[in-house]
CSV table of C-alpha atoms and ligand atoms in Angstrom, one decimal:
chain,number,residue,atom,x,y,z
E,1,MET,CA,-10.7,3.3,-29.1
E,2,ASN,CA,-14.0,1.7,-30.1
E,3,HIS,CA,-15.0,-0.3,-27.1
E,4,THR,CA,-18.1,-1.7,-28.5
E,5,ASN,CA,-18.1,-4.4,-31.2
E,6,THR,CA,-21.7,-4.8,-32.5
E,7,ASN,CA,-21.0,-7.9,-34.8
E,8,PRO,CA,-22.4,-10.7,-32.6
E,9,THR,CA,-26.1,-10.8,-31.8
E,10,ALA,CA,-28.5,-12.5,-29.4
E,11,GLU,CA,-31.5,-14.1,-31.1
E,12,LEU,CA,-34.8,-13.7,-29.4
E,13,LEU,CA,-37.9,-15.7,-30.4
E,14,LEU,CA,-41.0,-13.9,-29.2
E,15,ASP,CA,-44.6,-14.5,-30.1
E,16,GLY,CA,-43.5,-16.3,-33.3
E,17,ALA,CA,-41.2,-13.5,-34.4
E,18,ARG,CA,-37.3,-13.6,-34.3
E,19,TYR,CA,-35.4,-10.6,-33.1
E,20,SER,CA,-31.7,-10.0,-33.4
E,21,LEU,CA,-30.3,-8.0,-30.5
E,22,PRO,CA,-26.8,-6.7,-30.8
E,23,ILE,CA,-24.2,-7.9,-28.4
E,24,LEU,CA,-21.7,-5.2,-27.3
E,25,ILE,CA,-18.3,-6.2,-26.1
E,26,GLY,CA,-16.4,-4.0,-23.7
E,27,SER,CA,-12.6,-3.3,-23.7
E,28,GLU,CA,-12.1,-6.1,-21.1
E,29,GLY,CA,-14.2,-8.6,-22.9
E,30,GLU,CA,-17.4,-8.1,-20.9
E,31,ARG,CA,-20.5,-8.8,-23.0
E,32,THR,CA,-23.9,-7.1,-22.8
E,33,ILE,CA,-27.0,-7.5,-24.8
E,34,ASP,CA,-28.1,-4.2,-26.2
E,35,ILE,CA,-31.9,-3.9,-25.4
E,36,ARG,CA,-32.2,-0.2,-26.1
E,37,GLN,CA,-34.7,-0.9,-28.9
E,38,LEU,CA,-36.5,-3.8,-27.2
E,39,LEU,CA,-39.7,-2.0,-26.1
E,40,ASP,CA,-40.1,-0.2,-29.4
E,41,THR,CA,-39.5,-3.4,-31.5
E,42,THR,CA,-41.2,-6.0,-29.3
E,43,GLY,CA,-43.5,-4.2,-26.9
E,44,TYR,CA,-41.7,-6.0,-24.1
E,45,THR,CA,-39.7,-4.6,-21.2
E,46,VAL,CA,-37.4,-6.6,-19.0
E,47,LEU,CA,-37.7,-7.0,-15.2
E,48,ASP,CA,-34.5,-6.7,-13.2
E,49,ASN,CA,-35.1,-5.8,-9.5
E,50,GLY,CA,-32.0,-4.1,-8.1
E,51,PHE,CA,-30.5,-4.0,-11.7
E,52,LYS,CA,-28.3,-7.0,-10.8
E,53,ASN,CA,-28.3,-8.1,-14.5
E,54,SER,CA,-28.4,-4.6,-16.1
E,55,ALA,CA,-25.7,-2.3,-17.4
E,56,SER,CA,-27.1,1.3,-16.9
E,57,CYS,CA,-24.4,2.9,-19.2
E,58,THR,CA,-21.1,2.5,-20.8
E,59,SER,CA,-18.2,3.9,-18.9
E,60,ARG,CA,-14.4,4.5,-19.2
E,61,ILE,CA,-13.8,5.2,-15.5
E,62,THR,CA,-13.6,2.1,-13.4
E,63,TYR,CA,-13.3,-1.6,-14.3
E,64,LEU,CA,-13.9,-4.4,-11.8
E,65,ASP,CA,-14.0,-8.1,-12.2
E,66,GLY,CA,-15.9,-9.7,-9.3
E,67,ASN,CA,-14.6,-13.2,-10.0
E,68,LYS,CA,-11.0,-12.3,-10.2
E,69,GLY,CA,-11.0,-9.5,-7.6
E,70,ILE,CA,-9.8,-6.9,-10.0
E,71,LEU,CA,-10.4,-3.2,-9.5
E,72,ARG,CA,-8.8,-0.5,-11.8
E,73,TYR,CA,-9.4,3.2,-12.1
E,74,ARG,CA,-8.9,4.4,-15.7
E,75,GLY,CA,-6.9,1.2,-16.4
E,76,TYR,CA,-4.5,1.5,-13.4
E,77,ALA,CA,-4.6,-1.3,-10.8
E,78,ILE,CA,-5.9,-0.2,-7.4
E,79,GLU,CA,-2.9,-1.9,-5.8
E,80,ASP,CA,-0.5,0.4,-7.7
E,81,LEU,CA,-2.5,3.5,-7.1
E,82,ALA,CA,-2.9,2.8,-3.3
E,83,GLU,CA,0.8,2.1,-3.0
E,84,ASN,CA,2.2,5.0,-5.1
E,85,CYS,CA,-0.2,7.9,-5.2
E,86,THR,CA,-1.9,10.5,-3.0
E,87,PHE,CA,-5.6,10.8,-3.0
E,88,VAL,CA,-5.3,14.1,-4.9
E,89,GLU,CA,-3.4,12.4,-7.7
E,90,VAL,CA,-6.1,9.7,-8.0
E,91,ALA,CA,-8.9,12.3,-7.9
E,92,TYR,CA,-7.2,14.0,-10.8
E,93,LEU,CA,-6.9,10.7,-12.7
E,94,LEU,CA,-10.6,9.9,-12.2
E,95,LEU,CA,-11.6,13.4,-13.3
E,96,HIS,CA,-9.2,13.8,-16.3
E,97,ASP,CA,-8.5,10.2,-17.4
E,98,GLU,CA,-4.8,10.6,-17.0
E,99,LEU,CA,-2.3,10.6,-14.1
E,100,PRO,CA,-1.2,14.3,-13.7
E,101,ASN,CA,2.3,15.4,-14.5
E,102,GLN,CA,4.0,17.5,-11.8
E,103,LYS,CA,2.7,20.9,-13.1
E,104,GLU,CA,-0.9,19.5,-13.5
E,105,LEU,CA,-0.7,18.2,-10.0
E,106,ASP,CA,0.6,21.4,-8.6
E,107,ASP,CA,-2.1,23.4,-10.4
E,108,PHE,CA,-4.8,21.0,-9.1
E,109,ARG,CA,-3.4,21.3,-5.5
E,110,THR,CA,-3.4,25.1,-5.8
E,111,LEU,CA,-7.1,25.1,-6.9
E,112,LEU,CA,-8.0,22.8,-4.0
E,113,ALA,CA,-6.2,25.1,-1.6
E,114,ASP,CA,-7.8,28.2,-3.0
E,115,PHE,CA,-11.3,26.7,-2.5
E,116,ALA,CA,-10.7,25.3,1.0
E,117,LEU,CA,-12.6,27.9,2.9
E,118,LEU,CA,-16.4,27.6,3.5
E,119,HIS,CA,-18.5,30.7,3.0
E,120,GLU,CA,-18.9,32.2,6.5
E,121,ASP,CA,-22.7,32.3,6.1
E,122,MET,CA,-22.7,28.6,5.6
E,123,ILE,CA,-20.8,28.1,8.9
E,124,HIS,CA,-23.8,29.5,10.8
E,125,PHE,CA,-25.9,26.6,9.4
E,126,PHE,CA,-24.0,24.4,11.9
E,127,ASP,CA,-25.5,26.5,14.8
E,128,HIS,CA,-28.9,25.2,14.0
E,129,PHE,CA,-28.3,21.4,13.7
E,130,PRO,CA,-29.1,19.5,16.9
E,131,ALA,CA,-26.0,18.0,18.6
E,132,SER,CA,-27.5,14.6,17.7
E,133,ALA,CA,-27.7,15.4,14.0
E,134,ALA,CA,-26.3,12.6,11.8
E,135,PRO,CA,-23.1,13.6,10.2
E,136,MET,CA,-24.2,12.2,6.8
E,137,SER,CA,-27.4,14.2,7.0
E,138,ILE,CA,-25.4,17.4,7.7
E,139,LEU,CA,-23.1,16.6,4.9
E,140,SER,CA,-25.9,16.2,2.3
E,141,VAL,CA,-27.6,19.4,3.5
E,142,MET,CA,-24.5,21.4,3.4
E,143,VAL,CA,-23.4,20.1,0.0
E,144,ASN,CA,-26.9,20.7,-1.4
E,145,SER,CA,-26.7,24.3,0.0
E,146,LEU,CA,-23.5,25.0,-2.0
E,147,VAL,CA,-25.6,25.6,-5.1
E,148,ASN,CA,-27.1,28.7,-3.3
E,149,PHE,CA,-23.7,30.1,-2.5
E,150,TYR,CA,-22.0,29.2,-5.8
E,151,PRO,CA,-24.7,29.4,-8.4
E,152,GLU,CA,-22.4,29.4,-11.4
E,153,MET,CA,-23.9,26.1,-12.7
E,154,SER,CA,-24.9,27.5,-16.1
E,155,ASN,CA,-27.2,25.9,-18.6
E,156,ASN,CA,-24.3,23.8,-19.7
E,157,PRO,CA,-23.9,21.4,-16.7
E,158,CYS,CA,-20.2,20.8,-17.6
E,159,GLU,CA,-19.2,24.4,-18.0
E,160,ASN,CA,-16.7,25.2,-15.2
E,161,ILE,CA,-16.9,21.6,-14.1
E,162,ASP,CA,-13.2,21.4,-13.2
E,163,ILE,CA,-13.6,24.5,-11.0
E,164,ILE,CA,-16.8,23.2,-9.5
E,165,ALA,CA,-15.2,19.8,-8.9
E,166,CYS,CA,-12.2,21.3,-7.1
E,167,ARG,CA,-14.5,23.5,-5.1
E,168,LEU,CA,-16.6,20.6,-4.0
E,169,ILE,CA,-13.6,18.2,-3.3
E,170,SER,CA,-12.0,20.9,-1.2
E,171,LYS,CA,-15.0,22.2,0.7
E,172,ILE,CA,-16.3,18.8,1.7
E,173,ARG,CA,-13.3,18.4,4.0
E,174,ALA,CA,-14.2,21.6,5.9
E,175,ILE,CA,-17.9,20.6,6.0
E,176,ALA,CA,-17.0,17.2,7.5
E,177,ALA,CA,-14.4,18.5,9.9
E,178,PHE,CA,-16.6,21.4,11.1
E,179,SER,CA,-19.6,19.1,11.7
E,180,TYR,CA,-17.3,16.9,13.9
E,181,LYS,CA,-15.9,19.9,15.8
E,182,MET,CA,-19.4,21.3,16.4
E,183,SER,CA,-20.6,17.9,17.6
E,184,ILE,CA,-18.0,17.8,20.3
E,185,GLY,CA,-18.3,21.5,21.2
E,186,GLU,CA,-14.8,22.5,20.1
E,187,PRO,CA,-13.8,25.6,18.1
E,188,LEU,CA,-13.6,25.2,14.3
E,189,ILE,CA,-10.1,24.8,12.9
E,190,TYR,CA,-9.7,26.5,9.5
E,191,PRO,CA,-7.8,25.0,6.5
E,192,ARG,CA,-4.2,26.1,6.0
E,193,HIS,CA,-2.3,26.5,2.7
E,194,ASP,CA,0.9,24.9,4.1
E,195,LEU,CA,-0.8,21.5,4.6
E,196,THR,CA,-1.7,18.8,2.0
E,197,TYR,CA,-5.2,17.9,1.2
E,198,VAL,CA,-5.3,15.0,3.7
E,199,GLY,CA,-3.0,16.8,6.2
E,200,ASN,CA,-5.5,19.7,6.2
E,201,PHE,CA,-8.4,17.4,6.9
E,202,LEU,CA,-6.6,15.7,9.8
E,203,ASN,CA,-5.6,19.1,11.2
E,204,MET,CA,-9.1,20.5,10.9
E,205,MET,CA,-10.4,17.4,12.7
E,206,PHE,CA,-7.8,17.1,15.6
E,207,ASP,CA,-6.0,20.5,16.1
E,208,ARG,CA,-7.1,22.3,19.2
E,209,PRO,CA,-6.2,25.8,20.5
E,210,VAL,CA,-4.9,24.3,23.7
E,211,ARG,CA,-2.8,21.5,22.1
E,212,PRO,CA,-1.6,21.9,18.5
E,213,TYR,CA,-1.9,18.8,16.3
E,214,THR,CA,1.0,17.4,14.4
E,215,VAL,CA,0.2,15.6,11.2
E,216,GLN,CA,2.2,12.3,11.3
E,217,PRO,CA,3.3,11.1,7.9
E,218,GLU,CA,2.2,7.5,8.6
E,219,VAL,CA,-1.3,8.7,9.6
E,220,GLU,CA,-1.5,10.9,6.5
E,221,ARG,CA,-0.3,8.0,4.3
E,222,ALA,CA,-2.8,5.6,5.8
E,223,LEU,CA,-5.7,8.1,5.2
E,224,ASN,CA,-4.5,8.8,1.6
E,225,LYS,CA,-4.6,5.1,1.0
E,226,LEU,CA,-8.1,4.7,2.5
E,227,LEU,CA,-9.6,7.6,0.5
E,228,ILE,CA,-8.0,6.2,-2.7
E,229,LEU,CA,-9.6,2.8,-2.1
E,230,HIS,CA,-13.0,4.4,-1.8
E,231,ALA,CA,-12.7,6.8,-4.7
E,232,ASP,CA,-14.9,5.0,-7.2
E,233,HIS,CA,-16.6,1.6,-7.8
E,234,GLU,CA,-18.5,1.7,-11.1
E,235,GLN,CA,-22.3,1.9,-10.9
E,236,ASN,CA,-22.9,1.2,-7.2
E,237,CYS,CA,-26.0,2.5,-5.5
E,238,SER,CA,-24.8,6.0,-4.6
E,239,THR,CA,-23.1,6.5,-8.0
E,240,SER,CA,-26.4,5.5,-9.7
E,241,ALA,CA,-28.2,8.0,-7.5
E,242,VAL,CA,-25.7,10.7,-8.6
E,243,ARG,CA,-26.3,9.8,-12.3
E,244,LEU,CA,-30.0,9.6,-11.8
E,245,VAL,CA,-30.4,13.0,-10.3
E,246,GLY,CA,-27.9,14.4,-12.8
E,247,SER,CA,-29.8,12.9,-15.7
E,248,SER,CA,-32.8,15.2,-14.9
E,249,GLY,CA,-30.5,18.3,-15.3
E,250,GLY,CA,-29.9,18.6,-11.5
E,251,SER,CA,-26.7,20.5,-10.6
E,252,LEU,CA,-23.6,18.7,-9.5
E,253,TYR,CA,-24.2,19.8,-5.9
E,254,THR,CA,-27.7,18.4,-5.8
E,255,SER,CA,-26.6,15.2,-7.6
E,256,ILE,CA,-23.8,14.7,-5.1
E,257,SER,CA,-26.2,15.4,-2.2
E,258,ALA,CA,-28.4,12.6,-3.5
E,259,GLY,CA,-25.3,10.3,-3.7
E,260,ILE,CA,-24.5,11.1,0.0
E,261,ASN,CA,-28.0,10.2,1.0
E,262,ALA,CA,-27.8,6.9,-0.8
E,263,LEU,CA,-24.4,6.1,0.6
E,264,ALA,CA,-25.7,6.7,4.2
E,265,GLY,CA,-27.8,3.6,4.0
E,266,PRO,CA,-26.6,0.7,6.2
E,267,LEU,CA,-26.6,-1.6,3.2
E,268,HIS,CA,-24.1,0.7,1.4
E,269,GLY,CA,-21.7,3.1,3.0
E,270,GLY,CA,-23.2,2.7,6.4
E,271,ALA,CA,-21.8,-0.8,6.5
E,272,ASN,CA,-18.4,0.3,7.9
E,273,GLU,CA,-20.1,1.7,11.0
E,274,ALA,CA,-22.2,-1.5,11.3
E,275,VAL,CA,-19.0,-3.6,11.3
E,276,ILE,CA,-17.5,-1.7,14.2
E,277,HIS,CA,-20.7,-1.9,16.2
E,278,MET,CA,-20.7,-5.7,15.5
E,279,LEU,CA,-17.1,-6.1,16.7
E,280,GLU,CA,-17.8,-3.9,19.7
E,281,ASP,CA,-20.7,-6.1,20.6
E,282,ILE,CA,-18.6,-9.3,20.3
E,283,HIS,CA,-15.8,-7.6,22.4
E,284,ALA,CA,-18.3,-6.7,25.1
E,285,ASP,CA,-19.6,-10.3,25.0
E,286,ASN,CA,-16.2,-11.7,26.2
E,287,ASN,CA,-14.9,-11.8,22.6
E,288,ASP,CA,-17.1,-14.8,22.0
E,289,TYR,CA,-16.9,-14.5,18.2
E,290,MET,CA,-18.0,-18.2,17.8
E,291,LYS,CA,-21.4,-17.3,19.4
E,292,TYR,CA,-21.9,-14.7,16.6
E,293,ILE,CA,-20.7,-17.1,13.9
E,294,ASN,CA,-23.3,-19.5,15.1
E,295,LYS,CA,-26.0,-16.8,15.2
E,296,ALA,CA,-25.1,-15.8,11.6
E,297,LYS,CA,-25.5,-19.5,10.5
E,298,ASP,CA,-28.8,-19.9,12.3
E,299,LYS,CA,-31.6,-19.2,9.8
E,300,ASN,CA,-34.0,-18.4,12.7
E,301,ASP,CA,-31.7,-15.7,14.0
E,302,PRO,CA,-31.9,-12.3,12.2
E,303,PHE,CA,-28.2,-11.6,13.0
E,304,ARG,CA,-25.9,-11.5,10.0
E,305,LEU,CA,-22.2,-10.7,9.8
E,306,SER,CA,-21.5,-7.1,8.6
E,307,GLY,CA,-18.6,-6.4,6.3
E,308,PHE,CA,-18.8,-9.7,4.4
E,309,GLY,CA,-20.1,-10.3,0.9
E,310,HIS,CA,-20.7,-8.0,-2.1
E,311,ARG,CA,-23.1,-7.7,-5.0
E,312,VAL,CA,-20.2,-8.0,-7.5
E,313,TYR,CA,-17.2,-9.7,-5.8
E,314,ARG,CA,-17.4,-13.5,-5.6
E,315,THR,CA,-13.9,-13.5,-4.1
E,316,TYR,CA,-11.8,-11.1,-2.1
E,317,ASP,CA,-12.7,-7.4,-2.5
E,318,PRO,CA,-9.2,-6.2,-3.5
E,319,ARG,CA,-9.7,-3.1,-1.3
E,320,GLY,CA,-10.3,-5.3,1.7
E,321,THR,CA,-7.0,-7.1,1.2
E,322,ILE,CA,-5.1,-3.8,1.0
E,323,ILE,CA,-6.9,-2.3,4.1
E,324,ARG,CA,-6.2,-5.5,6.1
E,325,GLU,CA,-2.5,-5.1,5.5
E,326,ALA,CA,-2.7,-1.4,6.3
E,327,CYS,CA,-4.4,-2.2,9.6
E,328,ASP,CA,-1.4,-4.1,10.8
E,329,GLU,CA,1.0,-1.4,9.6
E,330,ILE,CA,-0.8,1.6,11.2
E,331,LEU,CA,-1.4,-0.1,14.5
E,332,LYS,CA,2.3,-1.1,14.7
E,333,THR,CA,3.4,2.4,13.6
E,334,LEU,CA,1.2,4.0,16.2
E,335,ASP,CA,2.0,1.3,18.8
E,336,LEU,CA,-1.6,0.7,19.3
E,337,GLN,CA,-3.4,-2.5,20.2
E,338,ASP,CA,-7.0,-2.9,19.0
E,339,PRO,CA,-8.9,-5.9,20.4
E,340,LEU,CA,-11.4,-5.5,17.6
E,341,LEU,CA,-8.8,-6.3,15.0
E,342,GLU,CA,-8.1,-9.7,16.5
E,343,ILE,CA,-11.8,-10.4,16.6
E,344,ALA,CA,-12.1,-9.3,12.9
E,345,LYS,CA,-9.2,-11.6,11.9
E,346,ASN,CA,-10.8,-14.6,13.8
E,347,LEU,CA,-14.1,-14.0,12.1
E,348,GLU,CA,-12.4,-13.8,8.7
E,349,GLU,CA,-10.5,-17.0,9.3
E,350,ILE,CA,-13.7,-18.9,10.1
E,351,VAL,CA,-15.8,-17.3,7.3
E,352,LEU,CA,-13.2,-18.2,4.7
E,353,ASN,CA,-13.1,-21.9,5.8
E,354,ASP,CA,-16.6,-22.7,7.0
E,355,SER,CA,-18.7,-24.3,4.3
E,356,HIS,CA,-21.8,-22.4,5.3
E,357,PHE,CA,-20.1,-19.1,4.4
E,358,VAL,CA,-17.9,-20.4,1.6
E,359,LYS,CA,-20.8,-21.6,-0.5
E,360,ARG,CA,-22.3,-18.1,-0.1
E,361,ASN,CA,-19.2,-16.5,-1.5
E,362,LEU,CA,-18.8,-14.4,1.6
E,363,TYR,CA,-15.4,-12.6,1.7
E,364,PRO,CA,-14.4,-9.5,3.6
E,365,ASN,CA,-15.4,-6.4,1.7
E,366,VAL,CA,-14.0,-2.8,1.8
E,367,ASP,CA,-16.0,-2.1,5.0
E,368,PHE,CA,-14.8,-5.0,7.1
E,369,TYR,CA,-11.4,-3.6,8.1
E,370,SER,CA,-11.7,0.1,7.2
E,371,GLY,CA,-13.2,1.0,10.6
E,372,ILE,CA,-10.2,-0.4,12.4
E,373,ILE,CA,-7.9,2.1,10.6
E,374,TYR,CA,-10.3,5.0,11.1
E,375,ARG,CA,-10.3,4.2,14.9
E,376,ALA,CA,-6.5,4.1,14.9
E,377,LEU,CA,-6.5,7.5,13.3
E,378,GLY,CA,-8.8,8.9,16.0
E,379,ILE,CA,-11.8,9.2,13.7
E,380,PRO,CA,-15.1,8.6,15.6
E,381,THR,CA,-17.4,5.8,14.4
E,382,THR,CA,-20.1,8.4,13.6
E,383,MET,CA,-17.8,9.8,11.0
E,384,PHE,CA,-16.9,6.5,9.2
E,385,THR,CA,-19.5,6.9,6.4
E,386,VAL,CA,-18.6,10.5,6.0
E,387,MET,CA,-15.0,9.3,5.3
E,388,PHE,CA,-16.4,7.0,2.7
E,389,ALA,CA,-18.2,10.0,1.1
E,390,LEU,CA,-15.0,12.0,1.1
E,391,GLY,CA,-13.2,9.2,-0.7
E,392,ARG,CA,-16.0,8.6,-3.2
E,393,LEU,CA,-16.5,12.2,-4.2
E,394,PRO,CA,-14.0,12.3,-7.1
E,395,GLY,CA,-15.6,9.2,-8.5
E,396,TRP,CA,-19.1,10.5,-8.2
E,397,ILE,CA,-18.0,13.7,-10.0
E,398,ALA,CA,-16.2,11.8,-12.7
E,399,GLN,CA,-19.3,9.6,-13.3
E,400,TRP,CA,-21.6,12.7,-13.3
E,401,LYS,CA,-19.3,14.4,-15.8
E,402,GLU,CA,-19.1,11.3,-18.0
E,403,MET,CA,-22.8,11.0,-18.1
E,404,HIS,CA,-23.2,14.6,-19.3
E,405,GLU,CA,-20.5,14.2,-21.9
E,406,ASP,CA,-22.2,11.0,-23.2
E,407,LYS,CA,-24.5,12.1,-26.1
E,408,SER,CA,-26.6,8.9,-25.6
E,409,THR,CA,-27.5,9.9,-22.1
E,410,LYS,CA,-31.3,10.1,-21.4
E,411,ILE,CA,-33.1,11.0,-18.2
E,412,TYR,CA,-33.3,7.9,-15.9
E,413,ARG,CA,-36.9,6.7,-16.2
E,414,PRO,CA,-37.2,2.9,-15.7
E,415,ARG,CA,-40.5,1.2,-16.5
E,416,GLN,CA,-42.3,-1.4,-14.3
E,417,LEU,CA,-44.5,-4.5,-14.5
E,418,TYR,CA,-47.9,-3.4,-13.1
E,419,ILE,CA,-49.6,-6.1,-11.0
E,420,GLY,CA,-52.2,-4.0,-9.3
E,421,SER,CA,-56.0,-3.8,-9.7
E,422,THR,CA,-57.4,-3.8,-13.2
E,423,TYR,CA,-60.0,-1.1,-14.1
E,424,ARG,CA,-62.9,-0.8,-11.6
E,425,PRO,CA,-65.7,1.8,-11.6
E,426,PHE,CA,-65.5,4.6,-9.1
E,427,ILE,CA,-67.4,4.1,-5.7
E,428,PRO,CA,-69.0,7.2,-4.2
E,429,MET,CA,-68.4,7.7,-0.5
E,430,GLU,CA,-72.0,6.8,0.5
E,431,GLU,CA,-71.6,3.4,-1.2
E,432,ARG,CA,-68.3,2.4,0.4
E,433,GLY,CA,-68.7,-0.3,3.0
P,501,MLT,C1,-18.8,0.6,-3.2
P,501,MLT,O1,-17.6,0.7,-3.1
P,501,MLT,O2,-19.6,1.4,-3.6
P,501,MLT,C2,-19.4,-0.6,-2.5
P,501,MLT,O3,-18.5,-1.7,-2.5
P,501,MLT,C3,-20.8,-1.0,-3.0
P,501,MLT,C4,-20.8,-1.5,-4.4
P,501,MLT,O4,-19.9,-1.4,-5.2
P,501,MLT,O5,-21.9,-1.9,-4.8
């Protein structure tokens, strides 16, 4: 399918000259002005801090409409995938552009199982992290180290990519679970071939020699859904970091490690932890959520609500809607009460109706309710962003692979508008004031 129609143009009048810039139209009708020849033909660059107005690439992986609250992976609605698939199915879809048939899925699962173990030498790395080490820091170090243990990244970055992708998707589970076990001083639990991808992760996290863990189907279902909802999100900050490092020829492991570090930021993947800390603070403050609503509205108060708003969505983040419903389901199934959920719902109700927030297009995003489910599953707050990374990994890999397969890809090297000192003669030390 040709997704780019170059017929329409944007006319630019510059210094008395007229330039016709092609307008490209995506498969969902999105339009972008093609400025790839702008500097060479006009001598001008464009300034776009944070790239809010810029498309960094064309992509066939994820489509989202921020005004309509639409999110699709490879054309499939996130609602359908979250309801009907396992995370492994969706990972396959993102990597291969098609939902797997049963044989393809079975083969994919077999590869994931075969790659589940971590090299024993890597396990000793955990002995040398301080107990206070941040799980996302451990994750990025360990993923980056994989290139030393599995150096098969050849000159062709995409050679063996399916094998490398399975290895990484499988091993990141063990890295995450082992870092948790080490942080609480419990023995490591190894992966097992008789468990599913998500079941294995839960077992590695919660099984204990003194009390065997049983993977509950409802818990496994809830975590599959959460990982699916986090699996990709077009050119967000961490995906752009993965593409940027990959564009220099960096290996998949080093590119993913860069993505993990970008995701760790409190303005990105770290927001799910920030939401729980905010809800815990309100709970500790006699559940006085109105006090925090008023603080958020006070321009002289630095406090802002975590888990609301998004760079792209100007309405509900469709993932937030699905997670909110899943919260009620999993708490009811596990017969749990979480006072933080009631606080969250009260905050949402006010934010959706108070003009101060409504005019700022503040809606719950994917991070607002996800922590409630992680808590219900027994996952500690310190691991929430790690869970985001586990979910996002297939999307990062698919984007990295797409970038390398795109013949128009160039090394990411933005320009700037220089506003510093103009030329000035050198001042010897003895003449400096
Ligand atoms: C994500 O899923 O990556 C977050 O919503 C952030 C984003 O898309 O910018």
